[in-house]
Short mmCIF file of C-alpha atoms in Angstrom, two decimals:
data_model
loop_
_atom_site.label_atom_id
_atom_site.label_comp_id
_atom_site.label_asym_id
_atom_site.label_seq_id
_atom_site.Cartn_x
_atom_site.Cartn_y
_atom_site.Cartn_z
CA MET Q 355 11.69 -12.14 -17.13
CA SER Q 356 11.51 -15.34 -15.10
CA ILE Q 357 10.24 -16.25 -11.63
CA ARG Q 358 13.57 -15.98 -10.17
CA SER Q 359 13.89 -12.49 -11.95
CA LEU Q 360 10.31 -11.50 -10.22
CA VAL Q 361 11.41 -12.60 -6.82
CA LYS Q 362 14.80 -10.76 -7.00
CA ASP Q 363 13.02 -7.37 -8.24
CA THR Q 364 10.12 -8.03 -5.48
CA ALA Q 365 13.13 -8.19 -2.84
CA VAL Q 366 14.71 -5.12 -4.19
CA TYR Q 367 11.60 -3.14 -4.58
CA GLY Q 368 10.53 -4.58 -1.11
CA LEU Q 369 13.84 -3.18 0.29
CA SER Q 370 12.51 0.48 -0.45
CA SER Q 371 8.83 -0.53 0.37
CA ILE Q 372 9.28 -2.53 3.32
CA VAL Q 373 12.20 -0.88 4.86
CA GLY Q 374 10.84 2.50 4.01
CA ARG Q 375 7.59 1.90 5.44
CA PHE Q 376 9.17 0.25 8.46
CA LEU Q 377 10.86 3.45 9.16
CA ASN Q 378 8.01 5.44 8.58
CA TRP Q 379 6.27 3.05 10.75
CA CYS Q 380 8.72 3.88 13.74
CA LEU Q 381 7.45 7.54 13.45
CA VAL Q 382 4.05 6.23 14.75
CA PRO Q 383 5.32 5.95 18.46
CA LEU Q 384 6.64 9.66 18.20
CA TYR Q 385 3.17 10.78 16.87
CA VAL Q 386 1.10 8.80 19.24
CA TYR Q 387 3.20 9.84 22.45
CA LEU Q 388 3.18 13.59 21.34
CA PHE Q 389 -0.28 14.17 20.16
CA PRO Q 390 -3.69 12.84 21.64
CA THR Q 391 -5.92 10.50 19.65
CA GLU Q 392 -8.10 13.13 18.19
CA GLU Q 393 -5.14 15.13 16.64
CA TYR Q 394 -3.34 12.04 15.26
CA GLY Q 395 -6.98 11.13 13.87
CA ILE Q 396 -6.52 14.41 11.63
CA VAL Q 397 -3.11 12.87 10.36
CA THR Q 398 -4.77 9.68 9.53
CA TYR Q 399 -7.72 11.28 7.99
CA LEU Q 400 -5.71 13.40 5.67
CA TYR Q 401 -3.65 10.65 4.66
CA GLY Q 402 -6.36 8.54 3.59
CA VAL Q 403 -7.82 11.83 1.41
CA VAL Q 404 -4.14 11.81 -0.17
CA ALA Q 405 -4.05 8.30 -1.13
CA VAL Q 406 -7.38 8.87 -2.97
CA MET Q 407 -6.22 12.07 -4.58
CA LEU Q 408 -2.75 10.49 -5.67
CA VAL Q 409 -5.01 7.90 -7.55
CA ILE Q 410 -7.14 10.66 -9.18
CA LEU Q 411 -4.13 12.67 -10.29
CA ASN Q 412 -2.27 9.53 -11.71
CA TYR Q 413 -5.66 8.37 -13.45
CA GLY Q 414 -4.18 5.06 -14.43
CA MET Q 415 -1.31 6.34 -16.39
CA GLU Q 416 1.12 4.36 -14.66
CA THR Q 417 -0.25 1.19 -15.73
CA GLY Q 418 -1.04 2.44 -18.99
CA PHE Q 419 2.56 3.53 -19.52
CA PHE Q 420 3.68 -0.11 -18.76
CA ARG Q 421 1.08 -1.38 -21.16
CA PHE Q 422 1.91 0.84 -24.39
CA ALA Q 423 5.67 1.05 -23.63
CA ASN Q 424 5.73 -2.77 -24.15
CA LYS Q 425 3.09 -2.62 -27.18
CA GLU Q 426 4.25 0.68 -29.16
CA ASP Q 427 7.44 1.09 -31.40
CA ASP Q 428 8.44 4.07 -29.52
CA PRO Q 429 8.34 3.80 -25.68
CA GLU Q 430 10.14 7.22 -25.27
CA LYS Q 431 7.11 8.77 -26.88
CA VAL Q 432 4.80 6.96 -24.63
CA TYR Q 433 6.68 8.09 -21.53
CA THR Q 434 6.93 11.96 -22.43
CA THR Q 435 3.45 11.96 -23.44
CA SER Q 436 2.50 10.57 -20.06
CA LEU Q 437 4.50 13.01 -18.33
CA ILE Q 438 3.14 16.03 -20.09
CA SER Q 439 -0.35 14.80 -19.48
CA VAL Q 440 0.02 14.15 -15.72
CA GLY Q 441 2.18 17.17 -15.35
CA THR Q 442 -0.28 19.35 -16.85
CA THR Q 443 -3.06 17.92 -14.65
CA SER Q 444 -1.25 18.38 -11.43
CA LEU Q 445 -0.52 21.94 -12.10
CA ILE Q 446 -4.07 22.54 -12.66
CA PHE Q 447 -5.06 20.72 -9.52
CA ILE Q 448 -2.75 22.85 -7.43
CA VAL Q 449 -4.14 26.11 -8.82
CA LEU Q 450 -7.75 24.78 -8.27
CA LEU Q 451 -6.83 23.83 -4.67
CA SER Q 452 -5.62 27.14 -4.09
CA VAL Q 453 -8.53 29.19 -5.52
CA PHE Q 454 -11.26 26.85 -3.72
CA LEU Q 455 -9.27 26.20 -0.58
CA HIS Q 456 -11.72 27.18 2.02
CA PRO Q 457 -14.91 25.49 0.51
CA ILE Q 458 -12.81 22.16 0.20
CA SER Q 459 -11.64 22.33 3.92
CA ASP Q 460 -15.28 22.75 5.02
CA PHE Q 461 -16.16 19.81 2.86
CA LEU Q 462 -13.37 17.73 4.53
CA LYS Q 463 -14.72 18.89 7.73
CA LEU Q 464 -11.47 20.79 8.64
CA PRO Q 465 -12.38 24.58 8.32
CA GLN Q 466 -9.55 25.25 10.92
CA GLN Q 467 -7.03 23.38 9.20
CA SER Q 468 -7.02 24.79 5.64
CA LEU Q 469 -3.32 25.26 5.67
CA PHE Q 470 -2.85 21.49 6.34
CA VAL Q 471 -5.13 20.81 3.51
CA TRP Q 472 -3.18 22.91 1.02
CA LEU Q 473 0.11 21.40 2.26
CA ILE Q 474 -1.08 18.00 1.55
CA GLY Q 475 -2.77 18.92 -1.72
CA ALA Q 476 0.55 20.26 -3.01
CA THR Q 477 2.54 17.47 -1.93
CA VAL Q 478 0.30 14.88 -3.57
CA ALA Q 479 0.47 16.79 -6.90
CA VAL Q 480 3.98 16.39 -6.95
CA ASP Q 481 4.06 12.69 -5.84
CA ALA Q 482 1.56 11.90 -8.72
CA PHE Q 483 3.88 13.52 -11.20
CA CYS Q 484 6.89 11.64 -9.79
CA ASN Q 485 5.07 8.29 -10.04
CA LEU Q 486 5.84 8.33 -13.87
CA PRO Q 487 9.85 8.80 -13.32
CA PHE Q 488 9.49 5.90 -10.91
CA ALA Q 489 7.64 3.74 -13.45
CA TYR Q 490 10.09 4.36 -16.20
CA LEU Q 491 12.64 3.17 -13.52
CA ARG Q 492 10.86 -0.12 -13.36
CA TYR Q 493 10.30 -0.39 -16.86
CA LYS Q 494 13.93 -0.10 -17.36
CA ASN Q 495 14.65 -2.56 -14.64
CA ARG Q 496 16.68 -0.20 -12.59
CA SER Q 497 15.38 -1.48 -9.35
CA TRP Q 498 18.21 -0.25 -7.28
CA ARG Q 499 18.06 3.36 -8.36
CA PHE Q 500 14.26 2.98 -7.60
CA ALA Q 501 14.76 1.62 -4.14
CA GLY Q 502 17.58 4.12 -3.44
CA ILE Q 503 15.60 7.06 -4.24
CA LYS Q 504 12.47 5.80 -2.39
CA LEU Q 505 14.81 5.26 0.68
CA ILE Q 506 16.23 8.89 0.54
CA ASN Q 507 12.70 10.22 0.45
CA VAL Q 508 12.14 8.22 3.56
CA ALA Q 509 15.08 8.96 5.44
CA LEU Q 510 14.43 12.78 4.58
CA ASN Q 511 11.02 12.67 5.82
CA ILE Q 512 11.88 11.02 9.20
CA GLY Q 513 14.92 13.31 9.47
CA LEU Q 514 12.66 16.38 9.06
CA ASN Q 515 9.99 14.92 11.34
CA LEU Q 516 12.41 14.49 14.00
CA PHE Q 517 13.92 17.77 13.37
CA PHE Q 518 10.64 19.90 13.54
CA LEU Q 519 8.91 17.80 16.31
CA LEU Q 520 11.77 17.05 18.67
CA VAL Q 521 14.97 19.33 17.87
CA CYS Q 522 13.11 22.58 17.35
CA PRO Q 523 11.40 22.73 20.50
CA GLU Q 524 14.70 22.12 22.39
CA ILE Q 525 16.45 24.92 20.08
CA GLU Q 526 13.69 27.33 20.94
CA LYS Q 527 14.31 26.91 24.71
CA SER Q 528 18.17 27.55 24.51
CA ASN Q 529 18.66 29.37 21.27
CA PRO Q 530 15.37 30.86 19.70
CA ALA Q 531 17.02 33.19 17.23
CA LEU Q 532 18.66 30.22 15.24
CA ILE Q 533 15.20 28.86 14.21
CA SER Q 534 12.94 31.78 14.54
CA TRP Q 535 13.05 32.80 10.81
CA PHE Q 536 11.16 29.62 9.84
CA TYR Q 537 9.94 28.34 12.92
CA GLN Q 538 7.79 31.15 14.49
CA PRO Q 539 5.98 32.22 11.33
CA PHE Q 540 4.15 28.86 11.38
CA GLY Q 541 3.61 29.30 15.24
CA GLY Q 542 6.48 27.28 16.39
CA GLN Q 543 5.77 24.27 18.45
CA ALA Q 544 2.09 25.04 18.81
CA PHE Q 545 1.86 24.21 14.89
CA GLY Q 546 1.76 20.72 16.20
CA ILE Q 547 0.87 18.12 13.57
CA GLY Q 548 1.49 20.73 10.87
CA TRP Q 549 5.09 19.99 10.88
CA ILE Q 550 4.41 16.56 9.82
CA PHE Q 551 2.92 17.94 6.52
CA ILE Q 552 5.69 20.47 6.28
CA ALA Q 553 8.09 17.50 6.32
CA ASN Q 554 6.22 15.77 3.69
CA ILE Q 555 6.08 18.52 1.17
CA LEU Q 556 10.02 19.21 1.55
CA SER Q 557 10.85 15.58 0.99
CA SER Q 558 8.58 15.23 -1.96
CA TYR Q 559 10.12 18.30 -3.75
CA THR Q 560 13.60 17.03 -3.01
CA ILE Q 561 12.80 13.53 -4.50
CA LEU Q 562 11.43 15.65 -7.65
CA LEU Q 563 15.00 17.05 -7.96
CA LEU Q 564 16.75 13.64 -7.63
CA LEU Q 565 14.40 12.22 -10.48
CA MET Q 566 15.42 14.93 -12.91
CA PRO Q 567 17.84 12.66 -14.65
CA GLN Q 568 14.62 10.73 -15.90
CA LEU Q 569 13.16 14.00 -16.91
CA MET Q 570 16.16 16.11 -18.61
CA GLY Q 571 18.01 15.42 -21.57
CA ARG Q 572 15.36 13.32 -23.76
CA LYS Q 573 13.63 14.32 -26.80
CA TRP Q 574 10.09 15.49 -25.61
CA LYS Q 575 7.22 14.16 -27.78
CA PHE Q 576 3.41 14.69 -27.16
CA ALA Q 577 1.18 12.32 -29.32
CA TRP Q 578 -2.39 13.22 -28.75
CA ASN Q 579 -3.53 10.11 -30.56
CA LEU Q 580 -1.42 8.06 -28.31
CA LEU Q 581 -2.73 9.86 -25.29
CA LYS Q 582 -6.42 8.99 -26.21
CA LYS Q 583 -5.59 5.28 -26.51
CA MET Q 584 -3.85 5.40 -23.23
CA LEU Q 585 -6.83 7.10 -21.59
CA SER Q 586 -9.10 4.61 -23.16
CA TYR Q 587 -7.09 1.92 -21.82
CA SER Q 588 -6.55 3.75 -18.32
CA TRP Q 589 -9.93 5.34 -17.45
CA PRO Q 590 -11.64 2.18 -16.32
CA LEU Q 591 -8.24 1.58 -14.40
CA LEU Q 592 -8.91 5.13 -12.72
CA ILE Q 593 -12.52 3.99 -11.62
CA LEU Q 594 -10.89 0.99 -10.58
CA ALA Q 595 -8.32 2.74 -8.53
CA ILE Q 596 -10.41 5.45 -6.91
CA ALA Q 597 -12.93 2.86 -5.80
CA GLY Q 598 -10.16 0.71 -4.53
CA MET Q 599 -8.46 3.42 -2.80
CA LEU Q 600 -11.80 4.61 -1.38
CA SER Q 601 -12.26 1.10 -0.18
CA GLN Q 602 -8.58 0.75 1.32
CA ASN Q 603 -9.16 4.05 3.28
CA MET Q 604 -12.70 3.82 3.89
CA GLY Q 605 -12.73 3.48 7.67
CA GLN Q 606 -10.68 6.77 8.24
CA LEU Q 607 -12.68 8.77 5.43
CA ILE Q 608 -16.41 7.79 6.62
CA ILE Q 609 -16.26 7.66 10.31
CA PRO Q 610 -16.35 11.51 10.61
CA TYR Q 611 -19.55 11.41 8.57
CA LEU Q 612 -21.25 8.70 10.65
CA ILE Q 613 -20.33 9.72 14.07
CA ASP Q 614 -22.03 12.84 15.19
CA ASP Q 615 -19.41 13.56 18.16
CA GLU Q 616 -16.59 15.13 16.18
CA GLU Q 617 -13.97 14.63 18.84
CA ALA Q 618 -14.93 11.18 19.42
CA ALA Q 619 -14.83 10.41 15.56
CA ARG Q 620 -11.43 11.79 15.26
CA SER Q 621 -10.17 9.78 18.25
CA MET Q 622 -11.67 6.56 16.80
CA ILE Q 623 -9.82 7.52 13.47
CA GLY Q 624 -6.42 7.90 15.50
CA ILE Q 625 -6.73 4.70 17.19
CA TYR Q 626 -7.81 2.78 14.31
CA GLY Q 627 -5.02 4.47 11.96
CA ALA Q 628 -2.33 3.78 14.73
CA ASN Q 629 -3.20 0.01 14.98
CA MET Q 630 -3.44 -0.20 11.02
CA LYS Q 631 0.36 0.74 11.12
CA ILE Q 632 0.89 -2.77 12.61
CA ALA Q 633 -1.25 -4.39 9.93
CA ILE Q 634 0.67 -2.47 7.22
CA VAL Q 635 3.35 -5.10 7.11
CA MET Q 636 0.87 -7.17 4.65
CA VAL Q 637 0.39 -3.66 2.70
CA MET Q 638 4.07 -3.40 2.14
CA PHE Q 639 4.42 -6.88 0.92
CA THR Q 640 1.45 -6.33 -1.62
CA GLN Q 641 3.19 -3.21 -2.74
CA ALA Q 642 6.55 -4.57 -3.25
CA PHE Q 643 5.04 -7.56 -5.28
CA ARG Q 644 3.08 -5.10 -7.26
CA TYR Q 645 5.96 -3.15 -8.44
CA ALA Q 646 7.74 -6.11 -9.54
CA TYR Q 647 4.58 -7.75 -10.92
CA GLU Q 648 3.29 -5.39 -13.24
CA PRO Q 649 6.52 -5.07 -15.51
CA PHE Q 650 6.52 -8.76 -15.25
CA ILE Q 651 3.07 -9.75 -16.46
CA PHE Q 652 3.57 -7.26 -19.34
CA SER Q 653 6.84 -8.60 -20.29
CA GLN Q 654 5.66 -12.04 -20.23
CA ALA Q 655 2.52 -10.93 -22.28
CA LYS Q 656 4.95 -10.76 -25.44
CA LYS Q 657 5.56 -14.39 -25.20
CA SER Q 658 2.92 -17.36 -25.18
CA GLY Q 659 2.54 -20.75 -24.33
CA GLU Q 660 2.20 -22.89 -21.15
CA SER Q 661 5.35 -21.44 -19.37
CA SER Q 662 4.02 -17.80 -19.20
CA ALA Q 663 0.60 -19.49 -17.79
CA GLN Q 664 2.61 -21.50 -15.43
CA MET Q 665 4.70 -18.49 -14.16
CA TYR Q 666 1.38 -16.50 -13.67
CA ALA Q 667 0.12 -19.44 -11.58
CA ASP Q 668 3.19 -19.89 -9.64
CA ALA Q 669 3.29 -16.02 -8.71
CA MET Q 670 -0.13 -16.37 -7.26
CA LYS Q 671 0.97 -19.52 -5.17
CA TYR Q 672 4.19 -17.98 -3.65
CA PHE Q 673 2.43 -14.61 -2.88
CA ILE Q 674 -0.36 -16.39 -0.88
CA ILE Q 675 2.57 -18.62 0.84
CA PHE Q 676 4.53 -15.80 1.63
CA GLY Q 677 1.39 -13.66 2.69
CA TRP Q 678 0.48 -16.20 5.19
CA LEU Q 679 4.12 -16.35 6.63
CA ILE Q 680 3.83 -12.70 7.21
CA PHE Q 681 0.10 -13.03 8.94
CA LEU Q 682 1.48 -15.83 11.20
CA GLY Q 683 4.78 -13.59 11.83
CA VAL Q 684 2.70 -10.44 12.97
CA MET Q 685 0.11 -12.14 14.96
CA PHE Q 686 2.29 -14.41 16.88
CA TYR Q 687 4.61 -11.57 18.09
CA LEU Q 688 1.87 -8.98 18.49
CA PRO Q 689 2.40 -8.96 22.09
CA PHE Q 690 5.84 -7.49 21.40
CA VAL Q 691 4.89 -5.43 18.44
CA ARG Q 692 2.15 -3.51 20.22
CA TYR Q 693 4.70 -1.57 22.36
CA PHE Q 694 5.41 0.45 18.86
CA ILE Q 695 2.27 2.34 19.67
CA SER Q 696 1.22 4.02 23.20
CA PRO Q 697 -0.83 1.92 25.46
CA SER Q 698 -3.71 4.47 25.02
CA TYR Q 699 -4.13 3.10 21.71
CA TRP Q 700 -4.05 -0.70 22.56
CA GLU Q 701 -7.79 -0.79 22.60
CA GLY Q 702 -7.70 -1.01 18.84
CA LEU Q 703 -5.30 -4.16 18.63
CA GLN Q 704 -8.55 -6.17 17.71
CA VAL Q 705 -8.53 -4.57 14.17
CA VAL Q 706 -4.94 -6.11 13.35
CA PRO Q 707 -6.00 -9.73 12.38
CA VAL Q 708 -9.06 -8.62 10.61
CA MET Q 709 -7.17 -6.19 8.43
CA MET Q 710 -4.13 -8.40 7.91
CA GLY Q 711 -6.76 -10.90 6.47
CA ALA Q 712 -8.31 -8.04 4.65
CA GLU Q 713 -5.13 -6.89 2.93
CA LEU Q 714 -4.20 -10.78 2.01
CA CYS Q 715 -7.42 -10.91 0.24
CA PHE Q 716 -6.68 -7.69 -1.51
CA GLY Q 717 -3.31 -8.89 -2.62
CA VAL Q 718 -4.71 -12.02 -4.25
CA PHE Q 719 -7.45 -9.94 -5.81
CA PHE Q 720 -4.59 -7.55 -7.36
CA ASN Q 721 -2.79 -10.82 -8.40
CA LEU Q 722 -6.03 -12.07 -10.17
CA SER Q 723 -6.14 -8.54 -12.10
CA LEU Q 724 -3.89 -10.00 -14.85
CA TRP Q 725 -6.73 -11.36 -16.75
CA TYR Q 726 -8.37 -8.27 -17.53
CA LYS Q 727 -5.14 -6.10 -17.84
CA LEU Q 728 -3.65 -8.80 -20.41
CA THR Q 729 -6.94 -9.13 -22.36
CA ASP Q 730 -7.50 -5.29 -22.44
CA LYS Q 731 -11.03 -5.96 -20.57
CA THR Q 732 -9.99 -3.34 -18.06
CA ARG Q 733 -13.70 -2.42 -17.59
CA TRP Q 734 -13.99 -5.52 -15.65
CA GLY Q 735 -11.54 -4.24 -13.08
CA MET Q 736 -13.78 -1.14 -12.74
CA TYR Q 737 -16.92 -3.09 -12.46
CA LEU Q 738 -15.07 -5.12 -9.63
CA SER Q 739 -13.76 -2.03 -7.80
CA LEU Q 740 -17.26 -0.58 -7.88
CA ILE Q 741 -18.78 -3.59 -6.31
CA CYS Q 742 -16.16 -3.75 -3.68
CA PHE Q 743 -16.76 -0.14 -2.99
CA ALA Q 744 -20.37 -0.56 -2.99
CA ILE Q 745 -20.25 -3.35 -0.47
CA MET Q 746 -17.74 -1.74 1.97
CA LEU Q 747 -19.82 1.48 1.94
CA GLY Q 748 -22.95 -0.21 2.77
CA LEU Q 749 -21.23 -2.31 5.38
CA ASN Q 750 -19.53 0.52 7.04
CA VAL Q 751 -22.88 2.68 6.88
CA TRP Q 752 -24.41 -0.22 8.78
CA LEU Q 753 -21.70 -1.62 11.24
CA VAL Q 754 -20.05 1.62 12.08
CA PRO Q 755 -23.14 3.27 14.06
CA LEU Q 756 -24.42 -0.11 15.02
CA ILE Q 757 -21.12 -0.77 16.99
CA GLY Q 758 -20.79 3.00 18.15
CA ILE Q 759 -18.30 4.67 20.28
CA PRO Q 760 -15.58 3.82 20.94
CA ASP Q 761 -15.14 0.65 18.96
CA GLY Q 762 -17.01 1.67 15.79
CA TYR Q 763 -13.88 1.27 13.58
CA MET Q 764 -14.21 -2.43 13.93
CA GLY Q 765 -17.11 -2.13 11.76
CA SER Q 766 -14.91 -0.42 9.17
CA ALA Q 767 -12.46 -3.53 9.46
CA TRP Q 768 -14.96 -6.32 9.08
CA ALA Q 769 -16.53 -4.38 6.19
CA ALA Q 770 -12.95 -4.54 4.49
CA LEU Q 771 -12.41 -8.03 5.06
CA ILE Q 772 -15.91 -9.17 3.86
CA ALA Q 773 -15.69 -6.91 0.56
CA TYR Q 774 -12.18 -7.82 -0.52
CA PHE Q 775 -13.18 -11.65 0.13
CA ILE Q 776 -16.20 -11.47 -2.12
CA VAL Q 777 -14.62 -9.47 -5.02
CA MET Q 778 -11.60 -11.81 -4.67
CA LEU Q 779 -13.92 -14.83 -5.35
CA VAL Q 780 -15.72 -12.91 -8.22
CA SER Q 781 -12.62 -12.13 -9.85
CA TYR Q 782 -11.24 -15.48 -9.57
CA PHE Q 783 -14.47 -17.08 -11.33
CA LEU Q 784 -14.58 -14.54 -14.08
CA GLY Q 785 -10.80 -14.97 -14.67
CA ARG Q 786 -11.54 -18.78 -15.21
CA TYR Q 787 -13.85 -17.88 -18.14
CA TYR Q 788 -11.79 -15.13 -19.81
CA TYR Q 789 -8.31 -15.95 -19.12
CA PRO Q 790 -7.89 -19.51 -17.38
CA LEU Q 791 -4.67 -20.24 -15.58
CA PRO Q 792 -3.52 -23.43 -14.09
CA TYR Q 793 -3.86 -22.17 -10.16
CA GLU Q 794 -3.02 -24.93 -8.02
CA ILE Q 795 -6.08 -24.37 -5.96
CA LYS Q 796 -5.97 -27.48 -3.83
CA ARG Q 797 -2.27 -26.83 -2.73
CA ILE Q 798 -2.98 -23.32 -2.05
CA GLY Q 799 -6.17 -24.20 -0.01
CA ALA Q 800 -3.98 -26.69 2.01
CA TYR Q 801 -1.58 -24.27 2.76
CA THR Q 802 -4.12 -21.73 3.96
CA ILE Q 803 -5.83 -24.45 6.10
CA LEU Q 804 -2.31 -25.13 7.73
CA ALA Q 805 -1.79 -21.37 8.41
CA GLY Q 806 -5.24 -21.41 9.82
CA ILE Q 807 -4.59 -24.31 12.08
CA PHE Q 808 -1.27 -22.78 13.38
CA TYR Q 809 -2.80 -19.22 13.89
CA PHE Q 810 -5.64 -20.76 16.10
CA ALA Q 811 -3.40 -23.01 17.87
CA GLY Q 812 -0.66 -20.33 18.53
CA MET Q 813 -3.40 -17.86 19.71
CA ALA Q 814 -5.02 -20.51 21.93
CA LEU Q 815 -1.72 -21.31 23.68
CA GLY Q 816 -1.60 -17.59 24.64
CA LEU Q 817 -4.36 -18.01 27.07
CA PHE Q 818 -2.27 -20.12 29.55
CA LEU Q 819 1.47 -20.33 28.48
CA PRO Q 820 4.07 -17.80 29.93
CA LEU Q 821 5.43 -15.48 27.45
CA TRP Q 822 8.73 -17.11 26.99
CA ALA Q 823 7.15 -20.50 26.19
CA LEU Q 824 4.62 -18.83 24.09
CA TYR Q 825 7.11 -17.11 21.92
CA LEU Q 826 9.24 -20.43 21.64
CA ILE Q 827 6.21 -22.52 20.44
CA ARG Q 828 4.85 -19.86 18.07
CA SER Q 829 8.36 -19.51 16.64
CA LEU Q 830 8.48 -23.32 16.10
CA LEU Q 831 5.07 -23.40 14.44
CA ILE Q 832 6.40 -20.51 11.95
CA ILE Q 833 9.56 -22.73 11.22
CA LEU Q 834 7.25 -25.75 10.88
CA TYR Q 835 5.20 -23.99 8.24
CA GLY Q 836 8.16 -22.91 6.22
CA LEU Q 837 9.62 -26.42 6.27
CA VAL Q 838 6.16 -28.10 5.25
CA ILE Q 839 6.26 -25.40 2.35
CA ALA Q 840 9.82 -26.09 1.37
CA ASN Q 841 9.13 -30.00 1.39
CA TYR Q 842 6.28 -29.63 -1.11
CA GLU Q 843 7.49 -26.90 -3.24
CA ASN Q 844 10.83 -28.62 -3.68
CA ILE Q 845 12.94 -25.54 -2.34
CA PRO Q 846 16.74 -26.47 -3.26
CA PHE Q 847 18.65 -27.66 -0.10
CA ILE Q 848 15.93 -27.25 2.53
CA SER Q 849 13.57 -29.82 1.00
CA SER Q 850 16.14 -32.57 0.79
CA TYR Q 851 17.14 -32.08 4.32
CA VAL Q 852 13.38 -32.33 5.38
CA ARG Q 853 12.85 -35.41 3.27
CA LYS Q 854 15.97 -37.07 4.81
CA ALA Q 855 14.58 -36.29 8.49
CA LEU Q 856 11.24 -37.74 7.35
CA ASN Q 857 12.67 -40.60 5.23
CA GLN Q 858 10.40 -39.29 2.61
CA PRO Q 859 10.77 -39.69 -1.13
CA ALA Q 860 10.81 -36.67 -3.24
CA SER Q 861 7.46 -35.15 -4.31
CA SER Q 862 6.40 -34.55 -7.54
#
């Protein structure tokens, strides 16, 4: 698998990730115009809980599957052993959630929303199980099927949201008998944000049906000794992932416990969550890269020599190049992008550049993680994630109450940026010792400085230029950034034209 193949697969996985998340992103205006900030805050809060629970229920088996499928003689046995393990724990989770629903809802500070908690829990259990068939598709390089099913999931979820939140209220006015059999038992339009969770669970169970070809017609094997080896490899990754996901969702999870005013806390979470949807473009890019990168690094691990090491280093360089391009694109067009959310949420736009920077640091941190995955020193990943979690938790506990109502969420944003930046640096220096790679630090640093100069110049121009001129100059800055990269990275066709324009010899 070459860098060209990595780029192709990243693009295909990005189709499902970026297009899918963009379409889900388009639901944000619907939510923020239909529901007040405190109600949307409940949605954001529960989605944060879902992200953490998904990691717990998957307990590192996805990465463990890639590692052992490339390592063992019988990949099918690895796959079915993983499926049986995760399927069993997901069923146990649903049973325990059903039995202890009210204590769990009380702990989550949602005693009146226990049904929402159950719906989201039953959804996440199925999603955790489905992660392994999706991983199998990635292992088999069936990126188009992977992307197709992911997009069906998104389309179905969006369609159900629109149906429950917009169509059903209109039908109820004109012909209530048509939908009363399912609409009224939940309370009809008064069920509010609950219909979002109904749409989620229906779409997730439909995707499980679509993944049946990856589950049926195979010889099921369960090897306890293999599972023990996989768990031994994966449990540090579980701690890593839990700490990492808690860190990624720290703001929306911890604010209710740091702000005494319950309604104000939910409102802050709603504002923070809505504006995070703008910064999520960087998350989409990181996720698309991750989907392609994990199979890539483990397939390259079968090889040896300088070529593999250079490909790892090139992957890092191009990740950062495109990461800064995305950062500039979002920030330069933010005056337009902000209209995707209600003006009542605009006070939270200040979190966007901070969280974009934080997510870029997190993406680099993930890219650096190959040194402990390939050397089987996954405990280091656990240590780094725990360090990140501890730093972020401490900064949140300090900054959120310090800033207070209504802008306390900025404390969460700055905590994320600082924590990710620190662990990124620590992971880099540890990687230099355990698994040194020829990263082009000077060139990456130069591109970072260039992007920083363009960013501050573009933002400063917004203080006095009319909007049309501002968009024009910012667009030119983005194009200039791309041309500089093309020139120094010898991008075919583009670099030759740049050099001719500058009368510059070919770069080495």
